[in-house]
Coordinates of C-alpha atoms in Angstrom, one line a residue:
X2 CA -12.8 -7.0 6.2
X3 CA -15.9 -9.0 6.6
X4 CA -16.6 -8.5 2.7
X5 CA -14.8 -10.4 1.4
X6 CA -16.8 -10.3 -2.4
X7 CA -13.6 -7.8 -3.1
X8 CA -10.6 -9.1 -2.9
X9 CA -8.0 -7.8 -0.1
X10 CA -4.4 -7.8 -0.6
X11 CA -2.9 -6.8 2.5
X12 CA 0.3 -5.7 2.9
X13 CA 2.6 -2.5 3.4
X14 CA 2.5 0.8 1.8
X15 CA 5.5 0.2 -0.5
X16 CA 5.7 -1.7 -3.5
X17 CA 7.3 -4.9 -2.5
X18 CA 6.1 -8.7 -2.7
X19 CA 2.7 -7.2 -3.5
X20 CA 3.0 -5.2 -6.4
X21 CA 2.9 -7.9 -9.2
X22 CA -0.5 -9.0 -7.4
X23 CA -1.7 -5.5 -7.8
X24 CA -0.4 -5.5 -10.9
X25 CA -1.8 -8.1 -12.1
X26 CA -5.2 -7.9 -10.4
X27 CA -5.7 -4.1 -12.4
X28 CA -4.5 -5.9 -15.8
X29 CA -7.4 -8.3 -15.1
X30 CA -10.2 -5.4 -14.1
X31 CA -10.5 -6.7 -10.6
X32 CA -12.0 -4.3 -8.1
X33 CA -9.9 -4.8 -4.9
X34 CA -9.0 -3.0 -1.5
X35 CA -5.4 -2.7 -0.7
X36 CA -5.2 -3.0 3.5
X37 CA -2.4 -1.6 4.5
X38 CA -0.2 -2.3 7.8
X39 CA 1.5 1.0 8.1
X40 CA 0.6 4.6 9.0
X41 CA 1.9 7.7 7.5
X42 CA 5.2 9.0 8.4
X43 CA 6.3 5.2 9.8
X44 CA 10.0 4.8 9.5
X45 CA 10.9 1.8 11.8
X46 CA 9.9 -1.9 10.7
X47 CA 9.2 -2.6 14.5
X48 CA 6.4 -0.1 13.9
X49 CA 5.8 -1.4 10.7
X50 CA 5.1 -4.7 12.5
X51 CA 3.2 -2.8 15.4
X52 CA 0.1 -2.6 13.2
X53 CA 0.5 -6.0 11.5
X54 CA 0.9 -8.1 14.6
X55 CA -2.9 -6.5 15.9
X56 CA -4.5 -8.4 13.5
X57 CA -2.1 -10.9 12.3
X58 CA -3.8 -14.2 14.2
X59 CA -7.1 -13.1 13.8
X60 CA -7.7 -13.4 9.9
X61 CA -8.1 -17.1 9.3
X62 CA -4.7 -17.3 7.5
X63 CA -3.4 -20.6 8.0
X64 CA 0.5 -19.4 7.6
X65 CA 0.0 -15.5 8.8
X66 CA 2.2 -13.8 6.8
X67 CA 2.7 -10.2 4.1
X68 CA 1.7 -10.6 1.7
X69 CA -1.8 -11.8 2.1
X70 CA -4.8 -12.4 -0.4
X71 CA -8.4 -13.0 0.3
X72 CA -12.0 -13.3 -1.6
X73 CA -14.7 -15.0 -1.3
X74 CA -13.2 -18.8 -1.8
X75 CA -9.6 -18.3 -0.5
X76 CA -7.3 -16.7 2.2
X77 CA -3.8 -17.2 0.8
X78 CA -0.4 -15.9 1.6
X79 CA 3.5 -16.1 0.2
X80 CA 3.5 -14.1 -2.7
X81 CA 4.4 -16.8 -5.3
X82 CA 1.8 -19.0 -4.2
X83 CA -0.9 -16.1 -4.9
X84 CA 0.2 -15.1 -8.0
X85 CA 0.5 -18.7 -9.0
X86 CA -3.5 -18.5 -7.6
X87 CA -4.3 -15.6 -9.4
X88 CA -2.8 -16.6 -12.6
X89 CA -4.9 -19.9 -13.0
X90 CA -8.3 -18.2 -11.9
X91 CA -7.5 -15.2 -14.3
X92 CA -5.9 -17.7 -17.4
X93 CA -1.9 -16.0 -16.7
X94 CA -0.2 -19.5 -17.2
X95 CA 1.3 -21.2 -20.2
X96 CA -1.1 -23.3 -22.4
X97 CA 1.3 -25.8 -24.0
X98 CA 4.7 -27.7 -22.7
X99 CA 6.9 -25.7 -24.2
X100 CA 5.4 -22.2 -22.2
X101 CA 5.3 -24.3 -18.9
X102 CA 9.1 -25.2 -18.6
X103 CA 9.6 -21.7 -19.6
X104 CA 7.0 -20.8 -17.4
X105 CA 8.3 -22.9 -14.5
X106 CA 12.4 -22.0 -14.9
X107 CA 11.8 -18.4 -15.1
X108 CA 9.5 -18.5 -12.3
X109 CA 12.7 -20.0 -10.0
X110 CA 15.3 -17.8 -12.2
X111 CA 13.4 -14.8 -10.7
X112 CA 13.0 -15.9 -6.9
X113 CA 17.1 -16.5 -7.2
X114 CA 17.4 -13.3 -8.4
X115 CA 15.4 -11.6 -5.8
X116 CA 16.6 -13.3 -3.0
X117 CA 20.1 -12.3 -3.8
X118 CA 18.7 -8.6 -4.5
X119 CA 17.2 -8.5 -1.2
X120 CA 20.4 -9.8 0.3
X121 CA 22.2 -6.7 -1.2
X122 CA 19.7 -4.6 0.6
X123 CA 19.8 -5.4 4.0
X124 CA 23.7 -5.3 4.0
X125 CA 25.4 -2.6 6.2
X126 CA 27.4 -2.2 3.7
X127 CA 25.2 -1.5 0.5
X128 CA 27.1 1.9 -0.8
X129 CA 30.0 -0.6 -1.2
X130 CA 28.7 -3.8 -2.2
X131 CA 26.4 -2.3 -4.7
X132 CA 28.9 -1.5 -6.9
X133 CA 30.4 -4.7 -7.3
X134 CA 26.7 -6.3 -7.5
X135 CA 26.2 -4.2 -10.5
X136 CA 29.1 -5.0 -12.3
X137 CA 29.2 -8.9 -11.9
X138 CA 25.8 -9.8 -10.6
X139 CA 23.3 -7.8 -12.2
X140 CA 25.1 -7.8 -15.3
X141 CA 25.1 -11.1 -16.0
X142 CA 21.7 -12.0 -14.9
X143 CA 20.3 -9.3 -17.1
X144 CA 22.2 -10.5 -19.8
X145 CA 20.5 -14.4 -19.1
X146 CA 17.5 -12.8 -19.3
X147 CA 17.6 -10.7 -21.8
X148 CA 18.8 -14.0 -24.0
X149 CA 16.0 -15.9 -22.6
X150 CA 13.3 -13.4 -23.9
X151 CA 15.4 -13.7 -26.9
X152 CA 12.6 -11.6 -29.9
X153 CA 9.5 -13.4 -28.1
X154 CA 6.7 -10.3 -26.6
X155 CA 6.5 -12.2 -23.5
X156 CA 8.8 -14.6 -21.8
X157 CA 7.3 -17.5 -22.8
X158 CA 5.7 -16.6 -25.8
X159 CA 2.8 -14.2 -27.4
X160 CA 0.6 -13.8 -24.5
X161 CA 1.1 -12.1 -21.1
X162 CA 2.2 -14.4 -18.6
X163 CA 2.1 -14.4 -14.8
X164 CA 5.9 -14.9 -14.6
X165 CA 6.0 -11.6 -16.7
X166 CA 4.6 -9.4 -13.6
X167 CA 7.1 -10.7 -11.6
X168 CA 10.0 -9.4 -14.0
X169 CA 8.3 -6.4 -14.5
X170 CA 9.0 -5.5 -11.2
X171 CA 11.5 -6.8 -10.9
X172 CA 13.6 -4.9 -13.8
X173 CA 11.9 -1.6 -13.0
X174 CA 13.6 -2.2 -9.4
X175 CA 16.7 -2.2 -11.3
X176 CA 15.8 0.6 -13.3
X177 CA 15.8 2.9 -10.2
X178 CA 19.1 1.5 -8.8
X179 CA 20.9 1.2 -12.2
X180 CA 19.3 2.5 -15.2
X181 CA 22.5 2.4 -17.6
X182 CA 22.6 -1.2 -16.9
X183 CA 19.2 -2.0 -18.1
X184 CA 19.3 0.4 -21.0
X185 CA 22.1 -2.6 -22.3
X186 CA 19.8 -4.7 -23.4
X187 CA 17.2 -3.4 -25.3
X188 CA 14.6 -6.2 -25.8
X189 CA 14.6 -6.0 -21.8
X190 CA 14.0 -2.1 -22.0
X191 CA 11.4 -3.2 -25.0
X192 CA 9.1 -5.1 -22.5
X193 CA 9.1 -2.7 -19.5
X194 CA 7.6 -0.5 -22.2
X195 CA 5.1 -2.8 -23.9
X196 CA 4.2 -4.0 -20.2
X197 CA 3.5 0.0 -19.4
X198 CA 1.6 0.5 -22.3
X199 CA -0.8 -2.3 -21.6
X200 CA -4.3 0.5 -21.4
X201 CA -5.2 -1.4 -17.8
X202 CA -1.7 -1.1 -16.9
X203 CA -1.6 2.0 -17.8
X204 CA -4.6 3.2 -16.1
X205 CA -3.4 1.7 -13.3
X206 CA 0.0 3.6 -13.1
X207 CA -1.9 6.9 -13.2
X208 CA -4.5 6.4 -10.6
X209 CA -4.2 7.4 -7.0
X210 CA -4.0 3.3 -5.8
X211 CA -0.6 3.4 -7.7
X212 CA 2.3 2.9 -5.7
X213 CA 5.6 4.3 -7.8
X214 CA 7.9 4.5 -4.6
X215 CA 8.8 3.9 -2.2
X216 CA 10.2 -0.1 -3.3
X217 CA 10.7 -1.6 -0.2
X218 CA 10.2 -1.0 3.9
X219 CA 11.8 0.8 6.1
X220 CA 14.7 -2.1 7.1
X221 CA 16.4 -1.6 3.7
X222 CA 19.4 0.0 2.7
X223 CA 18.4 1.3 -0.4
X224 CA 14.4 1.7 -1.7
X225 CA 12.5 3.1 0.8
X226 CA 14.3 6.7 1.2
X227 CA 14.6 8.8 -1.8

């Protein structure tokens, strides 16, 4: 890791807090090296953690943590904080007032929703809970967002935002637990596909460095066996 001309991301083999950064870093034509913490066949988080904790005081990170992102000027971690990074170096934010309060609403509307997401998944009693998370959570939050994106291409606006890989990830997530539920609202549906048809996106999605499953780790209820 001592080149650090590439950008790292380093992380776990899933998808997780590190796809939109992957994501967003093959939309932009950024050569980087995905590191990753586990070894084939893992199926424990303690031995995810195994291979993490080797290395996890050594980097120069000032709050060691997964997700992490280096180059040559910056050693970052928390994935918000690097996409927020990313997204200014790479011109991913809103230009005007009006695409920065959207910007800056669905950025928290989205860390709500996946904090309560993530709470579903580590609960013992997932097969249960799901179905009422469906039916009055997910729901309704699809249906604020789908109002929010209203006719616009992109949530706030015309041009690809860094907020956008973040729900892209987010809804396909939801796509694998629930597809009928997305298929309700169709501008939703409309922007996983214009987001998939992106040609660097798309690229990406067919290349070997493409992570389509599993979602999460190993701790989960639901994501990480098929």
């Amino acid at each position: 890791m001592s080149d650090t001309t590439v950008p790292t991301v380093g992380y776990y083999k899933v998808r997780g807090l590190a796809q939109p950064i992957r994501l967003l870093l093959a939309y932009k034509g950024v050569n980087f090296t995905d590191k990753y913490y586990d070894n084939p066949g893992i199926n424990t988080m303690d031995t995810f953690k195994q291979t993490w904790y080797k290395e996890k005081f050594t980097l120069g990170l000032a709050f060691p943590n997964l997700p992490y992102y280096m180059d040559e000027s910056v050693k970052l971690t928390y994935s918000i904080a690097i996409m927020r990074h990313l997204a200014r170096k790479h011109g991913l934010v809103a230009t005007d007032e009006t695409g920065l309060v959207r910007q800056d609403v669905l950025d928290q509307q989205l860390v709500d929703i996946r904090n309560g997401f993530f709470g579903l998944l580590i609960n013992k009693e997932f097969a249960t809970e799901k179905v009422t998370y469906i039916a009055k959570t997910l729901d309704q939050q699809l249906d604020s967002l789908s109002r929010f994106l209203g006719t616009r291409q992109w949530f706030t606006g015309n041009h690809i935002n860094y907020v956008d890989f973040w729900a892209y990830e987010m809804l396909d997530w939801f796509k694998f637990l629930n597809p009928e539920t997305v298929n309700k609202y169709q501008n939703l549906v409309q922007l996983l596909t214009r987001f998939e048809s992106l040609p660097a996106i798309k690229t990406y999605m067919k290349s070997p460095e493409f992570i389509s499953w599993p979602l999460f780790g190993s701790h989960v209820q639901w994501g990480f066996k098929k």
